[in-house]
Structure formats: structure tokens, C-alpha cells
GROMACS .gro file of N, CA and C in nm:
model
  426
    1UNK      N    1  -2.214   0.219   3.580
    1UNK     CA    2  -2.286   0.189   3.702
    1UNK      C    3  -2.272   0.041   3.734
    2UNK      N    4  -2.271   0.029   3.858
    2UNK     CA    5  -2.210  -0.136   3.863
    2UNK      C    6  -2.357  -0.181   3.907
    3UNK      N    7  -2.361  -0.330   3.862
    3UNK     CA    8  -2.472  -0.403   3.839
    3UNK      C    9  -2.494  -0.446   4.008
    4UNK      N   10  -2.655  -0.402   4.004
    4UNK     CA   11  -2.702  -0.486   4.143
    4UNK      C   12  -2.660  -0.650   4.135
    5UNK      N   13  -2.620  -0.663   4.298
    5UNK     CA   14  -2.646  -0.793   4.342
    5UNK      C   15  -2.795  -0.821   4.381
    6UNK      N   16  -2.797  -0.954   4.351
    6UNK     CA   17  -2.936  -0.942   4.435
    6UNK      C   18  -2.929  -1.060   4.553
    7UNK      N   19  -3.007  -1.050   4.634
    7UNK     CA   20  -3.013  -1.105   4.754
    7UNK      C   21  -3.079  -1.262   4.730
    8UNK      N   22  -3.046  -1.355   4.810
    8UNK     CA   23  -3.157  -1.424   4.813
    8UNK      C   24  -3.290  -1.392   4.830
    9UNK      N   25  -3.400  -1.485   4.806
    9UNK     CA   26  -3.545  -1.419   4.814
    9UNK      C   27  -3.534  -1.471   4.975
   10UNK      N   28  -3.657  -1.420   5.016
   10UNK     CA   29  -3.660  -1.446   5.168
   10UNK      C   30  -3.737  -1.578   5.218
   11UNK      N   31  -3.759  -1.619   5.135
   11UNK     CA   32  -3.839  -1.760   5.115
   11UNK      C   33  -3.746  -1.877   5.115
   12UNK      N   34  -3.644  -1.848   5.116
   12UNK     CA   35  -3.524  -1.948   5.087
   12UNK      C   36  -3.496  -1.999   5.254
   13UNK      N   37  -3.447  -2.095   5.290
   13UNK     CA   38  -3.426  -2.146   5.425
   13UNK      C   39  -3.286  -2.198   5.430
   14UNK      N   40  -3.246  -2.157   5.529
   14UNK     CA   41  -3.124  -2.221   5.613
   14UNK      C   42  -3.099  -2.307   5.761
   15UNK      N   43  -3.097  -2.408   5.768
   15UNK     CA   44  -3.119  -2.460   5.888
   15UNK      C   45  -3.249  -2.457   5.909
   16UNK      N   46  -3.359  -2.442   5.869
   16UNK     CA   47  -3.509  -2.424   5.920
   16UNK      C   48  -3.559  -2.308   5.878
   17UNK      N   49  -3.442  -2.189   5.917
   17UNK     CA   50  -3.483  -2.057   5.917
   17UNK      C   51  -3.546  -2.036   5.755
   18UNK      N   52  -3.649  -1.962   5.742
   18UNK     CA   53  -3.653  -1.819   5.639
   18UNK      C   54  -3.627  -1.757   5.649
   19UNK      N   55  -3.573  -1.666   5.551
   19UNK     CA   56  -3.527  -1.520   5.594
   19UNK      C   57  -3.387  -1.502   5.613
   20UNK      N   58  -3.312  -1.637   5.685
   20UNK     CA   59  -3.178  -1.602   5.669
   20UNK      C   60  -3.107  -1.606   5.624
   21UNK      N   61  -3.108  -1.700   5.493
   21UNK     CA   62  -3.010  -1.692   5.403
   21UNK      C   63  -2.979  -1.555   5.323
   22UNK      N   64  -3.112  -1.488   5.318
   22UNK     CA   65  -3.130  -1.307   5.274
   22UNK      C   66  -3.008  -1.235   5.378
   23UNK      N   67  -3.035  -1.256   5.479
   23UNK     CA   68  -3.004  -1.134   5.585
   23UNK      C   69  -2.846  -1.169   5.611
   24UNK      N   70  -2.812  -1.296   5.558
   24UNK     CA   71  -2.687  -1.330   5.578
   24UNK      C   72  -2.650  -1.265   5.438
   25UNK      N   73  -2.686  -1.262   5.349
   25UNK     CA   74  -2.649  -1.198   5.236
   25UNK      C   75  -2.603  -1.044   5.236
   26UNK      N   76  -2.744  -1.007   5.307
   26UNK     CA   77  -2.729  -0.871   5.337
   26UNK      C   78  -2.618  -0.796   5.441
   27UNK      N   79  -2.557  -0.864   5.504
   27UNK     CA   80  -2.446  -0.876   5.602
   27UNK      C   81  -2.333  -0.827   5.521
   28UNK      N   82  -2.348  -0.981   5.416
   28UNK     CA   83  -2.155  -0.966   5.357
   28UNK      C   84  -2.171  -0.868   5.247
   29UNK      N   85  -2.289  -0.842   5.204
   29UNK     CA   86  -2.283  -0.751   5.117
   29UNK      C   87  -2.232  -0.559   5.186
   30UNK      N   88  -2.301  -0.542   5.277
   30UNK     CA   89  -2.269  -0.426   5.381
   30UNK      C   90  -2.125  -0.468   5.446
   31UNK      N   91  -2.018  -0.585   5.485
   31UNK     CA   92  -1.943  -0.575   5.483
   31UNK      C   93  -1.828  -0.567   5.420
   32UNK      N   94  -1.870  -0.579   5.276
   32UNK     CA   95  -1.797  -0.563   5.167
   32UNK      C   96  -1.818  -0.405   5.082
   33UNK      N   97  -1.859  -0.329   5.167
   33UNK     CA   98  -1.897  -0.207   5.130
   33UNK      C   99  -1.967  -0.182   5.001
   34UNK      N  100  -2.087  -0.315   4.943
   34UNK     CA  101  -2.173  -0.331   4.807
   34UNK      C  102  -2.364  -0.323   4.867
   35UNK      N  103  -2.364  -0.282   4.954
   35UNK     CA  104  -2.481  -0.307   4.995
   35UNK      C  105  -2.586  -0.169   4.947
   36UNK      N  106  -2.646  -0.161   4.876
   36UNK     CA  107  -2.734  -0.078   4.810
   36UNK      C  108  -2.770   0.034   4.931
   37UNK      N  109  -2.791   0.134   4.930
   37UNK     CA  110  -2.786   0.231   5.040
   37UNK      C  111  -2.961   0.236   5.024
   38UNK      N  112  -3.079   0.180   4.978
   38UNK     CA  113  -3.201   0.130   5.079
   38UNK      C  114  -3.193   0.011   5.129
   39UNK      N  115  -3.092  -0.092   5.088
   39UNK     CA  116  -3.141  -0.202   5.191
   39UNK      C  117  -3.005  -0.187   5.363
   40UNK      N  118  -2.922  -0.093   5.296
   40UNK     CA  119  -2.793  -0.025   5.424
   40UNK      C  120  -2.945   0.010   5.548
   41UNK      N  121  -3.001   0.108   5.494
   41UNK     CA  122  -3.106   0.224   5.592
   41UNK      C  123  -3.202   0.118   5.707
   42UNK      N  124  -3.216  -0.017   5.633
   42UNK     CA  125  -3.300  -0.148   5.673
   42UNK      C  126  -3.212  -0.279   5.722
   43UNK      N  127  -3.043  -0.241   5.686
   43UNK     CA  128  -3.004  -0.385   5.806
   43UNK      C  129  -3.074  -0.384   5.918
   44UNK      N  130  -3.094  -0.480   5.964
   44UNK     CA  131  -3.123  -0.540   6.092
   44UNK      C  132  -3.253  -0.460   6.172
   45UNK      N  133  -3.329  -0.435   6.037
   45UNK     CA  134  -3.484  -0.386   6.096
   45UNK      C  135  -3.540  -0.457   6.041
   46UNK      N  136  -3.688  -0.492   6.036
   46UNK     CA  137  -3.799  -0.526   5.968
   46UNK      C  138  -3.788  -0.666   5.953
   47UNK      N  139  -3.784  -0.767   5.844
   47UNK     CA  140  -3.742  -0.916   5.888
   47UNK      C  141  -3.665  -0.924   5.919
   48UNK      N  142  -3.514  -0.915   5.943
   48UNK     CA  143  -3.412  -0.909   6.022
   48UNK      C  144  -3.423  -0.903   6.153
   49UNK      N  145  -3.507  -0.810   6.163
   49UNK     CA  146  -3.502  -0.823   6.307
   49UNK      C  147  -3.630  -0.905   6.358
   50UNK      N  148  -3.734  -0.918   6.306
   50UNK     CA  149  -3.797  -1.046   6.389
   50UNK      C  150  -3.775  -1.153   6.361
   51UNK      N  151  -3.659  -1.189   6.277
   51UNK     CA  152  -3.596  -1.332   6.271
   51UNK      C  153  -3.459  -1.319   6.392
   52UNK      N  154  -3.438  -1.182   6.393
   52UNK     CA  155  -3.300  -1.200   6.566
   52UNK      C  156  -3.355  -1.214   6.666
   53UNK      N  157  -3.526  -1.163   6.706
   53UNK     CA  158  -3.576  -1.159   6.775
   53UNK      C  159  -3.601  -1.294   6.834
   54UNK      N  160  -3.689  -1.372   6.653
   54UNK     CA  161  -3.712  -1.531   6.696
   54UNK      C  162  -3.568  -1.632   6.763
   55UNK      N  163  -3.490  -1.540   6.689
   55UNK     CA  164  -3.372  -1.688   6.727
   55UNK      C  165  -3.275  -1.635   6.872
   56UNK      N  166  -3.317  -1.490   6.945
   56UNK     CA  167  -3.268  -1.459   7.031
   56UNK      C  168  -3.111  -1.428   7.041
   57UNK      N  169  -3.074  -1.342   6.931
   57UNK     CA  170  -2.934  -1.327   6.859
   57UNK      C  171  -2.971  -1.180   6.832
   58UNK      N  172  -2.838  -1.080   6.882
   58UNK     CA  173  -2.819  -0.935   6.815
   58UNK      C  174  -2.776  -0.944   6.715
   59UNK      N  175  -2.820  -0.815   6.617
   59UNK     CA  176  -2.775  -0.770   6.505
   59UNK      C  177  -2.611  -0.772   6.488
   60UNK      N  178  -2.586  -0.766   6.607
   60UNK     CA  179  -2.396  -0.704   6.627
   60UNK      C  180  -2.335  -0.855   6.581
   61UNK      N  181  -2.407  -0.970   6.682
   61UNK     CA  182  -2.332  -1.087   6.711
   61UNK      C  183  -2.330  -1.123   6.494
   62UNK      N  184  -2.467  -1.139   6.483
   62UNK     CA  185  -2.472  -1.178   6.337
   62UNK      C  186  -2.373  -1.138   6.252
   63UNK      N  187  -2.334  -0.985   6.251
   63UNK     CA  188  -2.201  -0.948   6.192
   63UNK      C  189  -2.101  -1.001   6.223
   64UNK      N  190  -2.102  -1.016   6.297
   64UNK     CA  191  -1.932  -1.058   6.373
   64UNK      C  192  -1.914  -1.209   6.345
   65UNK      N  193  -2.070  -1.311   6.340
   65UNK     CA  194  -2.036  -1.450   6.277
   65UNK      C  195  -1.992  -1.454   6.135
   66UNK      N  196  -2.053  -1.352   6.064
   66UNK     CA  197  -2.065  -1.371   5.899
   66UNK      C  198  -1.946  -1.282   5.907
   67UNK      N  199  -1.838  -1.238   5.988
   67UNK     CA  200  -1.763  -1.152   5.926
   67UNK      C  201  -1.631  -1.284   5.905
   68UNK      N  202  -1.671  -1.347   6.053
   68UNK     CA  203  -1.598  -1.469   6.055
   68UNK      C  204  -1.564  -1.600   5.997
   69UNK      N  205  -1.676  -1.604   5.924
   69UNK     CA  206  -1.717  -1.735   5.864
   69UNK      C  207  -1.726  -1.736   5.689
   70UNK      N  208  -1.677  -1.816   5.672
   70UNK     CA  209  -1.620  -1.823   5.484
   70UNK      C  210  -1.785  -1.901   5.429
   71UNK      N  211  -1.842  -1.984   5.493
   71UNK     CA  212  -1.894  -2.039   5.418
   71UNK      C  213  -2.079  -2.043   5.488
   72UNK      N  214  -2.184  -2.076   5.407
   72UNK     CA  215  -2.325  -2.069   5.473
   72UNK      C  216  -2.265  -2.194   5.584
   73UNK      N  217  -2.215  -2.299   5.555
   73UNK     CA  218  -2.212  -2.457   5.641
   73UNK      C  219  -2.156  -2.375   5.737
   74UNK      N  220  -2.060  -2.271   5.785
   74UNK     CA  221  -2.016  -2.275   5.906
   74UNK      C  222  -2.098  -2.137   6.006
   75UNK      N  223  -2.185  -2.074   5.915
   75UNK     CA  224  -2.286  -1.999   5.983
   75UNK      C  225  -2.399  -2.109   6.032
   76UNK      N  226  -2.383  -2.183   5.945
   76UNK     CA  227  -2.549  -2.254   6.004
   76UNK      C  228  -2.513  -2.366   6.147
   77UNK      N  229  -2.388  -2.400   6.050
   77UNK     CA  230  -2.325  -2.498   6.237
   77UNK      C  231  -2.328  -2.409   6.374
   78UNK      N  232  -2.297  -2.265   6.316
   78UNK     CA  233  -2.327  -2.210   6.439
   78UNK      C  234  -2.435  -2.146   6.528
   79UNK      N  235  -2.536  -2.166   6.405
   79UNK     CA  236  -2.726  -2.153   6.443
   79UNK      C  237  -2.749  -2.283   6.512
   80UNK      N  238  -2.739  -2.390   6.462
   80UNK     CA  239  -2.762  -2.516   6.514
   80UNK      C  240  -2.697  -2.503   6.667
   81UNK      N  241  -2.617  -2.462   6.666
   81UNK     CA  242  -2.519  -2.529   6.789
   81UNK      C  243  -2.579  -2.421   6.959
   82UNK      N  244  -2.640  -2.260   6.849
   82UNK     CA  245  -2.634  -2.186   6.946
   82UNK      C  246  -2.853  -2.135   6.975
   83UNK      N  247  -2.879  -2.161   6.853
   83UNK     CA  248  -3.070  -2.096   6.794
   83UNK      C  249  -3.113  -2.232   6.827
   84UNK      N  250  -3.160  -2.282   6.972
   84UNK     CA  251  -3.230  -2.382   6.911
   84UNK      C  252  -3.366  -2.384   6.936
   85UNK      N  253  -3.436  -2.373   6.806
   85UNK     CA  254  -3.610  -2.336   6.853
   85UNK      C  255  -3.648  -2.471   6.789
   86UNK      N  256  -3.805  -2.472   6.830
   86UNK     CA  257  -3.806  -2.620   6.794
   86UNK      C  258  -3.894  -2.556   6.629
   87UNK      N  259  -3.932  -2.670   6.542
   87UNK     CA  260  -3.972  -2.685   6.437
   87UNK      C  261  -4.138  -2.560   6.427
   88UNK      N  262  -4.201  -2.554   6.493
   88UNK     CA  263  -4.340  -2.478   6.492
   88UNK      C  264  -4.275  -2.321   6.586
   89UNK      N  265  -4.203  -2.313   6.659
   89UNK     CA  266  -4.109  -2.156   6.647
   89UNK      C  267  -4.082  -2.105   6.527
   90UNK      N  268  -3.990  -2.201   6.445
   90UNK     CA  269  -3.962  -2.136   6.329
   90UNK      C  270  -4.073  -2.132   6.202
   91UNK      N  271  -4.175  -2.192   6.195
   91UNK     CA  272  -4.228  -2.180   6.080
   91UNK      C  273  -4.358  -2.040   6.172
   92UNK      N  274  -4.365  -2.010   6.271
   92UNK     CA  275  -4.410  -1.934   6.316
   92UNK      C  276  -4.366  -1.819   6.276
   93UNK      N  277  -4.244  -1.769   6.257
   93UNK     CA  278  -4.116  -1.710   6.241
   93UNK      C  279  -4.132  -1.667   6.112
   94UNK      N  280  -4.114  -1.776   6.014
   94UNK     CA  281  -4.156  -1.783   5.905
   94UNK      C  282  -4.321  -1.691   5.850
   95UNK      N  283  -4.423  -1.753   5.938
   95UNK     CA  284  -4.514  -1.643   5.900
   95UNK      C  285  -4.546  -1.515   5.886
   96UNK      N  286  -4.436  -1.480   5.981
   96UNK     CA  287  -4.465  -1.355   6.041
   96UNK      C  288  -4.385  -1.280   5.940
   97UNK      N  289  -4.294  -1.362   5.874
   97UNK     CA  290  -4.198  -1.302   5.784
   97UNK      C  291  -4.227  -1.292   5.653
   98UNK      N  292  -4.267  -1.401   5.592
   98UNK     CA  293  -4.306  -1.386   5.447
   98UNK      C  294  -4.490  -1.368   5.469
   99UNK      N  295  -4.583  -1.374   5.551
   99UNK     CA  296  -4.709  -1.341   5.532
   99UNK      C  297  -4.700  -1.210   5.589
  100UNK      N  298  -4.636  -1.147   5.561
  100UNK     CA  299  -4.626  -1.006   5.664
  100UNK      C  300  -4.689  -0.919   5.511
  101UNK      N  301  -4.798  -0.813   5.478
  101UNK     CA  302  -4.883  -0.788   5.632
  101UNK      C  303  -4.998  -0.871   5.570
  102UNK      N  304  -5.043  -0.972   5.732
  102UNK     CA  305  -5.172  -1.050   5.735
  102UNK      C  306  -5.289  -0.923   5.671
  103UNK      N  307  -5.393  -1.054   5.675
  103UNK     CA  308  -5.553  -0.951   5.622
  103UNK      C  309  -5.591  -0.871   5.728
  104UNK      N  310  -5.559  -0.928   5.825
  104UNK     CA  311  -5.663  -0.837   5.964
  104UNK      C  312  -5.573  -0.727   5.981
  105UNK      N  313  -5.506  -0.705   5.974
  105UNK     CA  314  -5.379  -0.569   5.957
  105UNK      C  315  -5.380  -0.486   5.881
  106UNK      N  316  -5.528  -0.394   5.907
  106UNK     CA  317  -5.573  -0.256   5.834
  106UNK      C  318  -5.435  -0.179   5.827
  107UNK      N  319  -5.367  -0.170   5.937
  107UNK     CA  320  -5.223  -0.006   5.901
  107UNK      C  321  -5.112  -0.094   5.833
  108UNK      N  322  -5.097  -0.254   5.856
  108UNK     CA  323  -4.980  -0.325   5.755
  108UNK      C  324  -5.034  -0.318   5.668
  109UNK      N  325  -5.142  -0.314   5.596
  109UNK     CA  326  -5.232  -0.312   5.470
  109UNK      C  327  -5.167  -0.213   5.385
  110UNK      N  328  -5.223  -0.101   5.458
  110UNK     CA  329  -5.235   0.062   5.412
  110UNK      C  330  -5.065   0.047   5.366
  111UNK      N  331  -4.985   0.048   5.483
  111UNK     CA  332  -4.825   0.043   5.435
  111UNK      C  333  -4.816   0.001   5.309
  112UNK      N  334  -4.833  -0.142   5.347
  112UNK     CA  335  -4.802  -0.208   5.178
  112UNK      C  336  -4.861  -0.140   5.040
  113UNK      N  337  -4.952  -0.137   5.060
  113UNK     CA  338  -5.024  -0.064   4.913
  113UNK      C  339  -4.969   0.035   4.879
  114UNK      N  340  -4.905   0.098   4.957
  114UNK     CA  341  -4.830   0.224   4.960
  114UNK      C  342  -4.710   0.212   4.905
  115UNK      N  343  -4.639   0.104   4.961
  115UNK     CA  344  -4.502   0.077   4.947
  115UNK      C  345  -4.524   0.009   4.745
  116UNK      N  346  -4.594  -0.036   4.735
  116UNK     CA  347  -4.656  -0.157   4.661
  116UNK      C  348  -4.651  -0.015   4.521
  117UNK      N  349  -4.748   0.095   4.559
  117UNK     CA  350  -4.712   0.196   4.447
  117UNK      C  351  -4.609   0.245   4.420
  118UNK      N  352  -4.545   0.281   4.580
  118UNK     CA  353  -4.380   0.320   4.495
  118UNK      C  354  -4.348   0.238   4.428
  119UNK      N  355  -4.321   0.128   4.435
  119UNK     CA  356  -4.213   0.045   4.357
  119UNK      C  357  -4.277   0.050   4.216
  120UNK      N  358  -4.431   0.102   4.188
  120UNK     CA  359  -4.452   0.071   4.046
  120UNK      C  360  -4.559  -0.058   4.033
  121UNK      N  361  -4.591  -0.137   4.114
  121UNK     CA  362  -4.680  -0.237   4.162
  121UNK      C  363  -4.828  -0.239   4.161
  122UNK      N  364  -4.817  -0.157   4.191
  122UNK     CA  365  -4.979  -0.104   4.260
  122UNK      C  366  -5.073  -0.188   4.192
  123UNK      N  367  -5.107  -0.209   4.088
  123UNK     CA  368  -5.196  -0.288   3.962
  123UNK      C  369  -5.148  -0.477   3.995
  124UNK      N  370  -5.057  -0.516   4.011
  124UNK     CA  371  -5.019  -0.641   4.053
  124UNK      C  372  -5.085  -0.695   4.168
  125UNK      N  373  -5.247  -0.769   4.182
  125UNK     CA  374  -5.293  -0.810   4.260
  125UNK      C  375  -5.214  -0.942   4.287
  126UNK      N  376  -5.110  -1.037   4.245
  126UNK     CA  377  -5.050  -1.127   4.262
  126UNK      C  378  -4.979  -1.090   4.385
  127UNK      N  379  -4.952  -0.980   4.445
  127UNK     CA  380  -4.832  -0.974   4.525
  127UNK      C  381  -4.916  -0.912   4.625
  128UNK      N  382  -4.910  -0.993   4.719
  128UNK     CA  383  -4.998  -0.948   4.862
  128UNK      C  384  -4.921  -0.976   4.984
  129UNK      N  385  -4.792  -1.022   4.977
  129UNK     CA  386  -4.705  -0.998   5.051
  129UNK      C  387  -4.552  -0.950   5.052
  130UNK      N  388  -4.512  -0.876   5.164
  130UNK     CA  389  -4.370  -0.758   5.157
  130UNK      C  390  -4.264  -0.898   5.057
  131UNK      N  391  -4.310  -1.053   5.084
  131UNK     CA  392  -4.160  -1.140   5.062
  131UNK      C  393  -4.247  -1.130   4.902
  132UNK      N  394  -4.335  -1.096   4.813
  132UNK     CA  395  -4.377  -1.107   4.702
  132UNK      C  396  -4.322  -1.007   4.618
  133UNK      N  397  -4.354  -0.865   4.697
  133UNK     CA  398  -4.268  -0.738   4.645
  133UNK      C  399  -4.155  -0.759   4.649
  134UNK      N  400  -4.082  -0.830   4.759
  134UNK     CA  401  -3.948  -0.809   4.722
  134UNK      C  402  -3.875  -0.918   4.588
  135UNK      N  403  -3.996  -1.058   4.604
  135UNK     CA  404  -3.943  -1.131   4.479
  135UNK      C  405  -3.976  -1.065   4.369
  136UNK      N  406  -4.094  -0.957   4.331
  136UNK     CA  407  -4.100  -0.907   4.204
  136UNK      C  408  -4.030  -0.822   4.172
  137UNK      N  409  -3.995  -0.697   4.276
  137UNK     CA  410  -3.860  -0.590   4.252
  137UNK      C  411  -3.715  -0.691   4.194
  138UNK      N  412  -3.728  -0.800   4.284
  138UNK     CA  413  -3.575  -0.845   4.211
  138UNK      C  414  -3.577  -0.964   4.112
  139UNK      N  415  -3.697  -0.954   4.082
  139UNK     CA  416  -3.693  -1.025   3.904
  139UNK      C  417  -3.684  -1.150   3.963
  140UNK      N  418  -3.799  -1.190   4.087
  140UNK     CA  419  -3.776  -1.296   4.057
  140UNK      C  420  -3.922  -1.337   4.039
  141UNK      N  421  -4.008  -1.311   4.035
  141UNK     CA  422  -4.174  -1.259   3.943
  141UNK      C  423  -4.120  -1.214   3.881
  142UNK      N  424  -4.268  -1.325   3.803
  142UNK     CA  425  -4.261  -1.264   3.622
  142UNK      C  426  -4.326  -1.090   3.635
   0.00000   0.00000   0.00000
């Protein structure tokens, strides 16, 4: 069985962004035909897509940069040149992404706890957000 890759965590930043150094990951990994068939079912939904949303970029175009581009420096020259939000857009962006789901969000709640037992979690009060589950699924919590 061939060994998972793992993604960046989503906490990691590129150009400002959170979230994209993941989703750029998640790109070349699906274009290299290695992309785990649950995170395939979730390209370009869920943070992915309210980080295309924030930076006003399709899912399509994103492929087609990262299909193009050898290196993070020449994806991000081309965020810079083309995403330009100012500094409180993106950490807005940011919230919505790694505090996802807030307290006042009884049905994001319910989801998570849910999601939180599949994975085996459920007992881990440390992890109260989707970017926490995903750092503890991929070992990156202790």
C-alpha cells in the first residue's frame, strides 16, 4: 500500500493566504493522479472554496496555474499580481477557514462532533476546529 502524502496543515500561509498552501497541494497531488479519493470527493469545496471565493478565482483557473507552474514562488507571483485583497480580507478569510465551525453555529457544531466521531476523536476536547481535526488526523497533534 503506498504511503499517504500529507498535505500541508491549513494554517500554513502563502502570500497572506491560509489555506493555500493546502489546496495548492491538493491540486498537484489530484494532478498527479495521488490524491486520496476523500480529499478527490472535496477538491474545491469547503475551504477551497471560500478561499476562491475570498480571492475571486475559479477552481478551473487554480488548476490550470498549478498545472503550469513548477514552483510555490511562481504561484504566489501570480496571487500577488492577480488576488489583491487588502490585509483584514484575508485574515477574515482566514477565520472563516481555520475557526470554522464558530460557537454560535448550533448545525456547524452538530457537523463537527459528528465528523469529530468518525475520525475516532470524539473524546479530544483539544480540537474544536475542522483546521484542528485535520492537524490531528494527519499527525500533526499529538
Amino acid at each position: 500500500m503506498a504511503e499517504m502524502i500529507h498535505l500541508r496543515s491549513p494554517r500554513e500561509v502563502m502570500c497572506g493566504w491560509a489555506h493555500l498552501p493546502r489546496y495548492i497541494d491538493k491540486i498537484r497531488l489530484h494532478l498527479a493522479g495521488q490524491l486520496p479519493p476523500e480529499y478527490e470527493e472535496l477538491l474545491g469545496k469547503q475551504s477551497d472554496e471560500l478561499w476562491l471565493k475570498a480571492a475571486g478565482v475559479t477552481h478551473e483557473q487554480m488548476v490550470e496555474l498549478v498545472r503550469g507552474s513548477l514552483t510555490d514562488g511562481q504561484i504566489c507571483n501570480w496571487v500577488r499580481r492577480h488576488v489583491v485583497r487588502s490585509d483584514e480580507e484575508k485574515a477574515r478569510t482566514a477565520d472563516a477557514i481555520l475557526r470554522y465551525p464558530l460557537p454560535g453555529d448550533r448545525a456547524g457544531q452538530e457537523r463537527f462532533a459528528r465528523r469529530k466521531r468518525d475520525y475516532g476523536l470524539g473524546g479530544r476536547d483539544d480540537i474544536q476546529t475542522r483546521a484542528d481535526l485535520i492537524d490531528a488526523d494527519e499527525s500533526r497533534l499529538p
